[in-house]
Coordinates of C-alpha atoms and ligand atoms in Angstrom, one line a residue:
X1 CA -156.4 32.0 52.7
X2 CA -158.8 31.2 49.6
X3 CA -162.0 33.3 48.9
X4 CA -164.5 31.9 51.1
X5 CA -168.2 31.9 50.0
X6 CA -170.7 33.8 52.6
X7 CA -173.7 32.4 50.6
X8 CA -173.9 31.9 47.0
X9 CA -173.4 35.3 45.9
X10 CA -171.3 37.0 48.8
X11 CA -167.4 36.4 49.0
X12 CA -165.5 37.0 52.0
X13 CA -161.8 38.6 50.6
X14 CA -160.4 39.6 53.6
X15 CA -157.0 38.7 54.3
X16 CA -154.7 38.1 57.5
X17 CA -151.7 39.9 58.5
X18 CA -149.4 37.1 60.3
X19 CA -146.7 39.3 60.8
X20 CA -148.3 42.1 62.8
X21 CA -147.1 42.9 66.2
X22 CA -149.1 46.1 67.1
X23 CA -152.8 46.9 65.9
X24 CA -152.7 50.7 65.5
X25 CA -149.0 50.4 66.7
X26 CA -150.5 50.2 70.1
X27 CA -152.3 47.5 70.3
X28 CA -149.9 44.2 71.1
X29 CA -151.3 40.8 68.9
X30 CA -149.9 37.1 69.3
X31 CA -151.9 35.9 66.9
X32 CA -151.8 38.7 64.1
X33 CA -155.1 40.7 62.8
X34 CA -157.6 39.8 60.0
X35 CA -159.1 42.3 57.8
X36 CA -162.1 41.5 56.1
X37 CA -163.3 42.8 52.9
X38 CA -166.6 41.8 51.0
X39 CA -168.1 41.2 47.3
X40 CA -171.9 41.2 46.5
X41 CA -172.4 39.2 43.0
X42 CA -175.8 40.4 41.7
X43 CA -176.9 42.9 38.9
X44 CA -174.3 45.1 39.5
X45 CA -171.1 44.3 42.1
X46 CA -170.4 45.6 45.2
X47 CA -167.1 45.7 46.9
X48 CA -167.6 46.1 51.0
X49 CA -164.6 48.3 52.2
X50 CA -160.5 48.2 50.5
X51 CA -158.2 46.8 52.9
X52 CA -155.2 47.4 55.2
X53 CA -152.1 48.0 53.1
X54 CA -149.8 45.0 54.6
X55 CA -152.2 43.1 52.7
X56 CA -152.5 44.9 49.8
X57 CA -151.7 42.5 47.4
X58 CA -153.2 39.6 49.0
X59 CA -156.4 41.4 48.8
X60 CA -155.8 42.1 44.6
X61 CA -155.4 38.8 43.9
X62 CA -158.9 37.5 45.8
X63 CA -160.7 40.4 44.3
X64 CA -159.6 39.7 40.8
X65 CA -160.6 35.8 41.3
X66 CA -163.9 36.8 42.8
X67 CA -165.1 39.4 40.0
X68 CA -164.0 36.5 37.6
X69 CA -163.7 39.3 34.7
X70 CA -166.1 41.2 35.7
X71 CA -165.7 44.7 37.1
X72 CA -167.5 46.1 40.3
X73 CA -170.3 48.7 39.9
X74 CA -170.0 50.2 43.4
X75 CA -167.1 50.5 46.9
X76 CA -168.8 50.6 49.7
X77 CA -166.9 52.8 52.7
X78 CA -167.9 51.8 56.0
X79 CA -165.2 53.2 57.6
X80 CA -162.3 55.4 56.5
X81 CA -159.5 54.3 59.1
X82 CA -156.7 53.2 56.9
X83 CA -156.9 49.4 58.0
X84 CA -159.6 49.1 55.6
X85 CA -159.5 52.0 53.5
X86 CA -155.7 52.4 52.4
X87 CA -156.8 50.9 49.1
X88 CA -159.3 53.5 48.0
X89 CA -157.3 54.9 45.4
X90 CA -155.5 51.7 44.8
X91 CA -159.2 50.4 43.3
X92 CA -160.2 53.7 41.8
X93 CA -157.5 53.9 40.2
X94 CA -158.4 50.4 38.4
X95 CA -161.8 50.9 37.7
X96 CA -162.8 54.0 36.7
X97 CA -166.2 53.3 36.2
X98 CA -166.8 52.3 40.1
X99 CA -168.6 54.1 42.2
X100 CA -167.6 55.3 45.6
X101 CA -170.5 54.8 48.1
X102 CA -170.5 56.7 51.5
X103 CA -171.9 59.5 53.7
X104 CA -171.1 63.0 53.5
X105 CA -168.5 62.7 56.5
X106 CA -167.0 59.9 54.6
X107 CA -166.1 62.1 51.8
X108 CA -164.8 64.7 53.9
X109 CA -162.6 62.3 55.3
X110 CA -161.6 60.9 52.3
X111 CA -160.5 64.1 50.9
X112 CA -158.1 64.4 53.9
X113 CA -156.4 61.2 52.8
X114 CA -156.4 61.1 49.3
X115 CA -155.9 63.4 46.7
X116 CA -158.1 61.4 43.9
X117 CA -161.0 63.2 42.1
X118 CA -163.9 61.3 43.2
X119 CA -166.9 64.3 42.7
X120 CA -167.9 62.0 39.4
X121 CA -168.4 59.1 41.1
X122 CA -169.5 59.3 44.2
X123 CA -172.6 58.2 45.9
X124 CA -173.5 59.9 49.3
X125 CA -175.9 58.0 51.0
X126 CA -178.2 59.2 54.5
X127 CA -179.7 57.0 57.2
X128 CA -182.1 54.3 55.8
X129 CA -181.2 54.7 52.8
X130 CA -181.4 51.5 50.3
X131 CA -179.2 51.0 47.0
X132 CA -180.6 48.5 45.0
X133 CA -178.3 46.2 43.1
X134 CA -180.9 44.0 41.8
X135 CA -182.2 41.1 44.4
X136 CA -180.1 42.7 47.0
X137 CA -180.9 45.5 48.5
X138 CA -178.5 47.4 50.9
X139 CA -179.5 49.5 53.3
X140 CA -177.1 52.3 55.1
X141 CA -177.5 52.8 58.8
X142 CA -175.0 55.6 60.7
X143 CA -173.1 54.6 63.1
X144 CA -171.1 57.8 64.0
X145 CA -168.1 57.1 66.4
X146 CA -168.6 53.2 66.7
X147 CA -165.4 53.9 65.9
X148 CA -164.6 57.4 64.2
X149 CA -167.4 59.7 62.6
X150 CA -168.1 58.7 59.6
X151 CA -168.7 54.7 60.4
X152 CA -171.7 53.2 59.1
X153 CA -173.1 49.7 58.9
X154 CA -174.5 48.3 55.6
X155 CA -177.8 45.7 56.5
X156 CA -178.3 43.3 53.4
X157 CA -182.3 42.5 53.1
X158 CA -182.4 39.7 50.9
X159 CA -179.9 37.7 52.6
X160 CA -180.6 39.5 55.8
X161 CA -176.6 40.1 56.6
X162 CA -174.9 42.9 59.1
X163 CA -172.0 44.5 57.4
X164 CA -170.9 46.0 60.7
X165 CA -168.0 47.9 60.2
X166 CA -165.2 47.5 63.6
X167 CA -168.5 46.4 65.3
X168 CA -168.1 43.0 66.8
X169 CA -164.7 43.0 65.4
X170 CA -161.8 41.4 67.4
X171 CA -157.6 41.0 68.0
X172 CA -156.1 37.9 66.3
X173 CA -157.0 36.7 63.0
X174 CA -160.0 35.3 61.6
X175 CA -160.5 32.1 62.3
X176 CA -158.4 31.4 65.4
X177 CA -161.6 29.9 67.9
X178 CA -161.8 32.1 70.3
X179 CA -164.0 35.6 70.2
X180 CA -165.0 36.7 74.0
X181 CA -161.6 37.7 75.1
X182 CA -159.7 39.3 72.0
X183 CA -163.3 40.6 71.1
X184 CA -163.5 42.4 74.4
X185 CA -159.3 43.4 74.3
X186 CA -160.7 45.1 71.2
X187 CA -163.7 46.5 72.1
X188 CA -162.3 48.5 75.6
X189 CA -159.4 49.3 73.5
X190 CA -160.9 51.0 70.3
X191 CA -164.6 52.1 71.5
X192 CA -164.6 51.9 75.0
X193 CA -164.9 55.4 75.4
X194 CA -168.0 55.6 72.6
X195 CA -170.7 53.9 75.3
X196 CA -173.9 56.0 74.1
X197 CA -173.0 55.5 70.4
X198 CA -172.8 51.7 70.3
X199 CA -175.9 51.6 72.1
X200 CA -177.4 53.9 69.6
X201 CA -176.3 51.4 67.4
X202 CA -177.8 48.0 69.0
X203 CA -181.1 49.7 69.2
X204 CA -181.4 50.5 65.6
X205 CA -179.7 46.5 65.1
X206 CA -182.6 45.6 67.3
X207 CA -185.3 46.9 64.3
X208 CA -183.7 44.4 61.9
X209 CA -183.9 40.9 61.5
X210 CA -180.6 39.9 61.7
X211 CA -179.1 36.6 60.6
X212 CA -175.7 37.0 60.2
X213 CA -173.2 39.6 61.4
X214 CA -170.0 40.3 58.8
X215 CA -168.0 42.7 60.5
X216 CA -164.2 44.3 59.5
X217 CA -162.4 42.4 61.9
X218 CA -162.5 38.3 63.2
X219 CA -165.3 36.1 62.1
X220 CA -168.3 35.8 60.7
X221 CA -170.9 35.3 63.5
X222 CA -173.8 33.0 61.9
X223 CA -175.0 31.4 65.3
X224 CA -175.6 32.5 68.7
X225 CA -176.2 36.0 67.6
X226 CA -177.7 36.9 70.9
X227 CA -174.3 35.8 72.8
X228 CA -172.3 38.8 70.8
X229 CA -174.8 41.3 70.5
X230 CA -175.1 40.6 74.4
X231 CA -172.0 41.1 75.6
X232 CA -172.2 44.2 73.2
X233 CA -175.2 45.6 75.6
X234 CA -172.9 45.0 78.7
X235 CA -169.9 46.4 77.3
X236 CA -171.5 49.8 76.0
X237 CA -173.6 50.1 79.3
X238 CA -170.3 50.0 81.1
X239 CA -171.7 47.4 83.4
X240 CA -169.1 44.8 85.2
X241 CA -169.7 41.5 83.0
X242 CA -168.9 39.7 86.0
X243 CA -168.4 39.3 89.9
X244 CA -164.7 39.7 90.3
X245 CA -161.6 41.3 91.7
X246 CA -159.3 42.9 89.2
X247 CA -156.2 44.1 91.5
X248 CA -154.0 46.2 89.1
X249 CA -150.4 46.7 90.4
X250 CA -147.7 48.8 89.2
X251 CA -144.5 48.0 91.7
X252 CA -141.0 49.0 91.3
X253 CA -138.9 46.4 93.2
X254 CA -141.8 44.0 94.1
X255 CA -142.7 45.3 97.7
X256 CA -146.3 46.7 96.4
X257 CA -146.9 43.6 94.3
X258 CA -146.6 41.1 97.0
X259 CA -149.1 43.4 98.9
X260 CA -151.5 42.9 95.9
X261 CA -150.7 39.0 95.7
X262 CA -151.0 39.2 99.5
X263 CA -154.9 41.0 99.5
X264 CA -155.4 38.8 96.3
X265 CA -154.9 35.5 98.7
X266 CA -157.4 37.5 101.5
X267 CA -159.8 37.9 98.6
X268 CA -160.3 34.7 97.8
X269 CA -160.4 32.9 101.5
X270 CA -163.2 35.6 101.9
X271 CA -165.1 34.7 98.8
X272 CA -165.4 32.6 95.9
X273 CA -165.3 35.5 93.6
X274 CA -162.7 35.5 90.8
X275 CA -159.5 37.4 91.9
X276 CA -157.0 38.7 89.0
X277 CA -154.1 40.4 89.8
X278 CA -152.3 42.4 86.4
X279 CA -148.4 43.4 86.7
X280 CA -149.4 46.9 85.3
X281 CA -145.3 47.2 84.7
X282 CA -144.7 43.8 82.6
X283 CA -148.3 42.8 81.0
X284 CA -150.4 44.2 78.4
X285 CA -151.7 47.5 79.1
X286 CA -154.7 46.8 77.1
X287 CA -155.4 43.1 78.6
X288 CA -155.1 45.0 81.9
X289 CA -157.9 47.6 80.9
X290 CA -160.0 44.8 79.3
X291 CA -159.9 43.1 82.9
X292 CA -160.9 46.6 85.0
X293 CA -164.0 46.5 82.8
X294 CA -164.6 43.3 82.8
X295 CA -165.1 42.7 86.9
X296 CA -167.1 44.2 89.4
X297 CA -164.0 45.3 91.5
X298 CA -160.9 46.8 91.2
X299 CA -158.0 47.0 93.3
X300 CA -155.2 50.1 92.5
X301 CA -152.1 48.6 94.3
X302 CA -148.9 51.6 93.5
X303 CA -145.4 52.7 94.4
X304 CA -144.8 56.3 95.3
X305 CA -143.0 58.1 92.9
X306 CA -141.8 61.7 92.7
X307 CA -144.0 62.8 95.1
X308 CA -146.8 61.3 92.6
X309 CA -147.5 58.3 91.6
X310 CA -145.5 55.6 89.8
X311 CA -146.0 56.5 86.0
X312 CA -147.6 52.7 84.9
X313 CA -150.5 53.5 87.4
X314 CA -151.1 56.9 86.2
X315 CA -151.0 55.9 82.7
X316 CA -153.7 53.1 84.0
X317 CA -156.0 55.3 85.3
X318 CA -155.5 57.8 82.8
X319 CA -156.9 55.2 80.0
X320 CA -159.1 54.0 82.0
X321 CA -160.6 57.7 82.7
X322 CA -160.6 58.4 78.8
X323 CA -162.9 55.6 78.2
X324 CA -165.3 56.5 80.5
X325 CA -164.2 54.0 83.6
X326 CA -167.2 54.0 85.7
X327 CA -170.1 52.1 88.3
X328 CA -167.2 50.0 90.1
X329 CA -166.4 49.6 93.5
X330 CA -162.6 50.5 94.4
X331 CA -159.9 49.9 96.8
X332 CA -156.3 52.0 97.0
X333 CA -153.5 50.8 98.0
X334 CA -150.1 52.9 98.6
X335 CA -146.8 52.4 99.4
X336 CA -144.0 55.1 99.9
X337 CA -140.7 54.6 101.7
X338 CA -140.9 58.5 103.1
X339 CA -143.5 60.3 102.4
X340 CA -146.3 58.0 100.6
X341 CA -147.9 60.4 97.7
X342 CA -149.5 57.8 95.3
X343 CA -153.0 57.0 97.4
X344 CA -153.5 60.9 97.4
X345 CA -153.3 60.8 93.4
X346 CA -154.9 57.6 92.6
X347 CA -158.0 58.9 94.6
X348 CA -157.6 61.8 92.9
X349 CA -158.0 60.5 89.5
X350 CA -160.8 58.1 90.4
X351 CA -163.1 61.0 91.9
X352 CA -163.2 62.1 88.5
X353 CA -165.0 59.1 87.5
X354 CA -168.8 58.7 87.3
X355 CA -170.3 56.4 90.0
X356 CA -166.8 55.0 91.5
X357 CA -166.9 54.4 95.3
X358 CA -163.4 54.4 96.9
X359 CA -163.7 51.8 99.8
X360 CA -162.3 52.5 103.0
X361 CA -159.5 52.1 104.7
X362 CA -157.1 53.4 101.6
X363 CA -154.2 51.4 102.8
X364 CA -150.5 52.7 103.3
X365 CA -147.4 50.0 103.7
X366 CA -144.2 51.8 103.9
X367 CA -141.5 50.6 102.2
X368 CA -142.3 46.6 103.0
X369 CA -145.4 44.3 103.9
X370 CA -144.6 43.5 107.8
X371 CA -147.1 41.3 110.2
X372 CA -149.1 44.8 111.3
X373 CA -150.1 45.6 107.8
X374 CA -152.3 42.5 107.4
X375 CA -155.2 43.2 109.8
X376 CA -155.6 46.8 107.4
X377 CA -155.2 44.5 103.9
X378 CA -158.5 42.3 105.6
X379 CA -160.2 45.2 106.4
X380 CA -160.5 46.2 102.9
X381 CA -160.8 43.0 101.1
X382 CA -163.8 42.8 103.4
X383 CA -165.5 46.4 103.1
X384 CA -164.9 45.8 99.1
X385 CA -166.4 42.5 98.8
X386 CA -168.8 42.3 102.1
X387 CA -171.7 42.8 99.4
X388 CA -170.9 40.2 97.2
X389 CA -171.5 36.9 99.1
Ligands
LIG1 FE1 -160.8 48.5 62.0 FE2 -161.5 51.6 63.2 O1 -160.7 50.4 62.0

């Protein structure tokens, strides 16, 4: 990956990490994870966040081509999360001269990771704040917990540029084609609990005339603005981003998963709505969250286990719970060969939810789907959807 130009004096020197099977060693990626690191060329330079330390050296090398000779005059720390701040010390180290630009939370932070002296050099910054680096000015806006305290976005005035930390960031690496999914993957994985605070955020975006939006992670977005920033509204406001069925199984031998592919099939001769069914026990945890946010309805389809529920469904609705899961319609489905436990549970965990509304019947198939448990599966795929058509 060369240095790619932003605009005549901006330099993208990110960097992707090909090899990388797990973002946060949680997080499964196919297609790897950029990180993306900025210089400003004016009066005095201006690095935009270190980088993640797989890439360390990558990110040396574009940094030393961009600067040309010259040295920068300023870091500044949007974010202290290692994946773009590992290098801190690595670049104070070489320029001693540079100044460290952040808020007071950032510092604090910093301290944690770090045992560098930086009380010579470094520049705390509040809300609105502008440093001036001769005919660009950046402005500092807080965005505390979009996606750990001390976040903040940097809004360029000349050129009229976003710096927007993990906002609008995605999976995969930078230029792959493809932002909605990966973005969203992203988004309900890393700040899907932290609803209020990205809202907080789009409002004060929405004061700024905004033409192009550089965040840490995936592309720059220069056109269509109002497509990201509105999926960004529906995501934080924990509305469904569309009319759908989202039937999340976790099955032991199979039994409860052709019930769900069974109800799935009822679903869809009911109504033309979109009908997903996840394998809660073989896919991607994280796609399977992404696609419970995503649609209007969900389905909980579960084996019995331990007089409990079968772990891969409780570990479902436990994620889904700790990022704020809410305003969906919900069917339960159990099944239990002696003494069915899991709808008791499942409902258990989703009345803790704001705004969820458990459609009746909850339906129980013991052991296998036989002829007699049909009639029940249409009775729910109809309560759950009968508002839909
Ligand atoms: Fe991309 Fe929260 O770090």
């Amino acid at each position: 990956m060369v240095n790619m130009k932003i605009s005549n004096d901006i330099i993208h020197i990110g960097a992707n990490d090909k090899k990388i099977k797990l973002f946060e060693s949680q997080y499964l990626l196919e297609k790897g994870m950029s990180y993306n690191s900025y210089i400003i060329k004016d009066e005095k330079n201006v690095i935009i966040d270190t980088i993640d330390e797989n890439v360390t050296q990558i990110w040396l090398d574009k940094l030393d081509k961009a600067l040309n000779g010259e040295k920068p005059d300023y870091l500044i720390v949007s974010h202290m999360e290692p994946d773009h701040a590992y290098n801190i010390e690595t670049i104070a180290k070489k320029y001693p001269d540079m100044k460290i630009v952040g808020n007071q939370t950032t510092f604090n932070i910093l301290s944690n990771f770090f045992t560098i002296d930086v009380s010579s050099r470094k520049v705390i910054v509040k809300e609105g704040e502008v440093l001036d680096i001769g005919k660009h000015k950046l402005q500092f806006f807080m965005a505390p917990m979009v996606h750990w305290p001390e976040v903040m976005v940097t809004y360029e005035q000349y050129e009229k540029i976003l710096f927007s930390a993990d906002a609008f960031g995605k999976f995969g690496e930078i230029d792959d084609g493809e932002w909605d999914c990966e973005a969203r993957r992203y988004y309900f994985g890393i700040v899907g609990k932290y609803g209020t605070q990205v809202q907080a955020l789009l409002k004060k975006a929405q004061s700024l005339d905004i033409k192009m939006i550089c965040p840490l992670h995936g592309p720059i977005l220069k056109e269509n603005l109002e497509h990201y920033i509105n999926k960004y509204k529906i995501w934080s406001s924990y509305e469904p981003e569309e009319k759908g069925v989202f039937i999340a199984c976790s099955s032991i031998y199979g039994n409860t998963l052709r019930v769900a592919n069974k109800i799935a099939e009822i679903i869809k001769e009911k109504c033309n709505m979109k009908v997903v069914v996840g394998d809660l026990t073989r896919e991607d945890w994280a796609e399977a969250i992404e696609d419970a946010f995503r649609y209007s309805h969900l389905i909980v389809a579960a084996s019995s286990y331990n007089a409990g529920l079968f772990p891969p469904m409780q570990q479902f609705l436990e994620r889904l719970q700790d990022r704020n899961y809410q305003k969906r319609k919900v069917g339960i489905i159990e099944n239990g060969s002696w003494a069915p436990s899991a709808a008791r549970c499942m409902k258990n965990m989703l009345e803790k939810m704001k705004e969820i509304e458990i459609v009746e019947p909850i339906v129980t198939i013991r052991s296998t789907m036989k002829e007699n448990d049909v009639p029940k599966l249409q009775e729910l795929a109809k309560k759950l959807v009968e508002d839909t058509n």
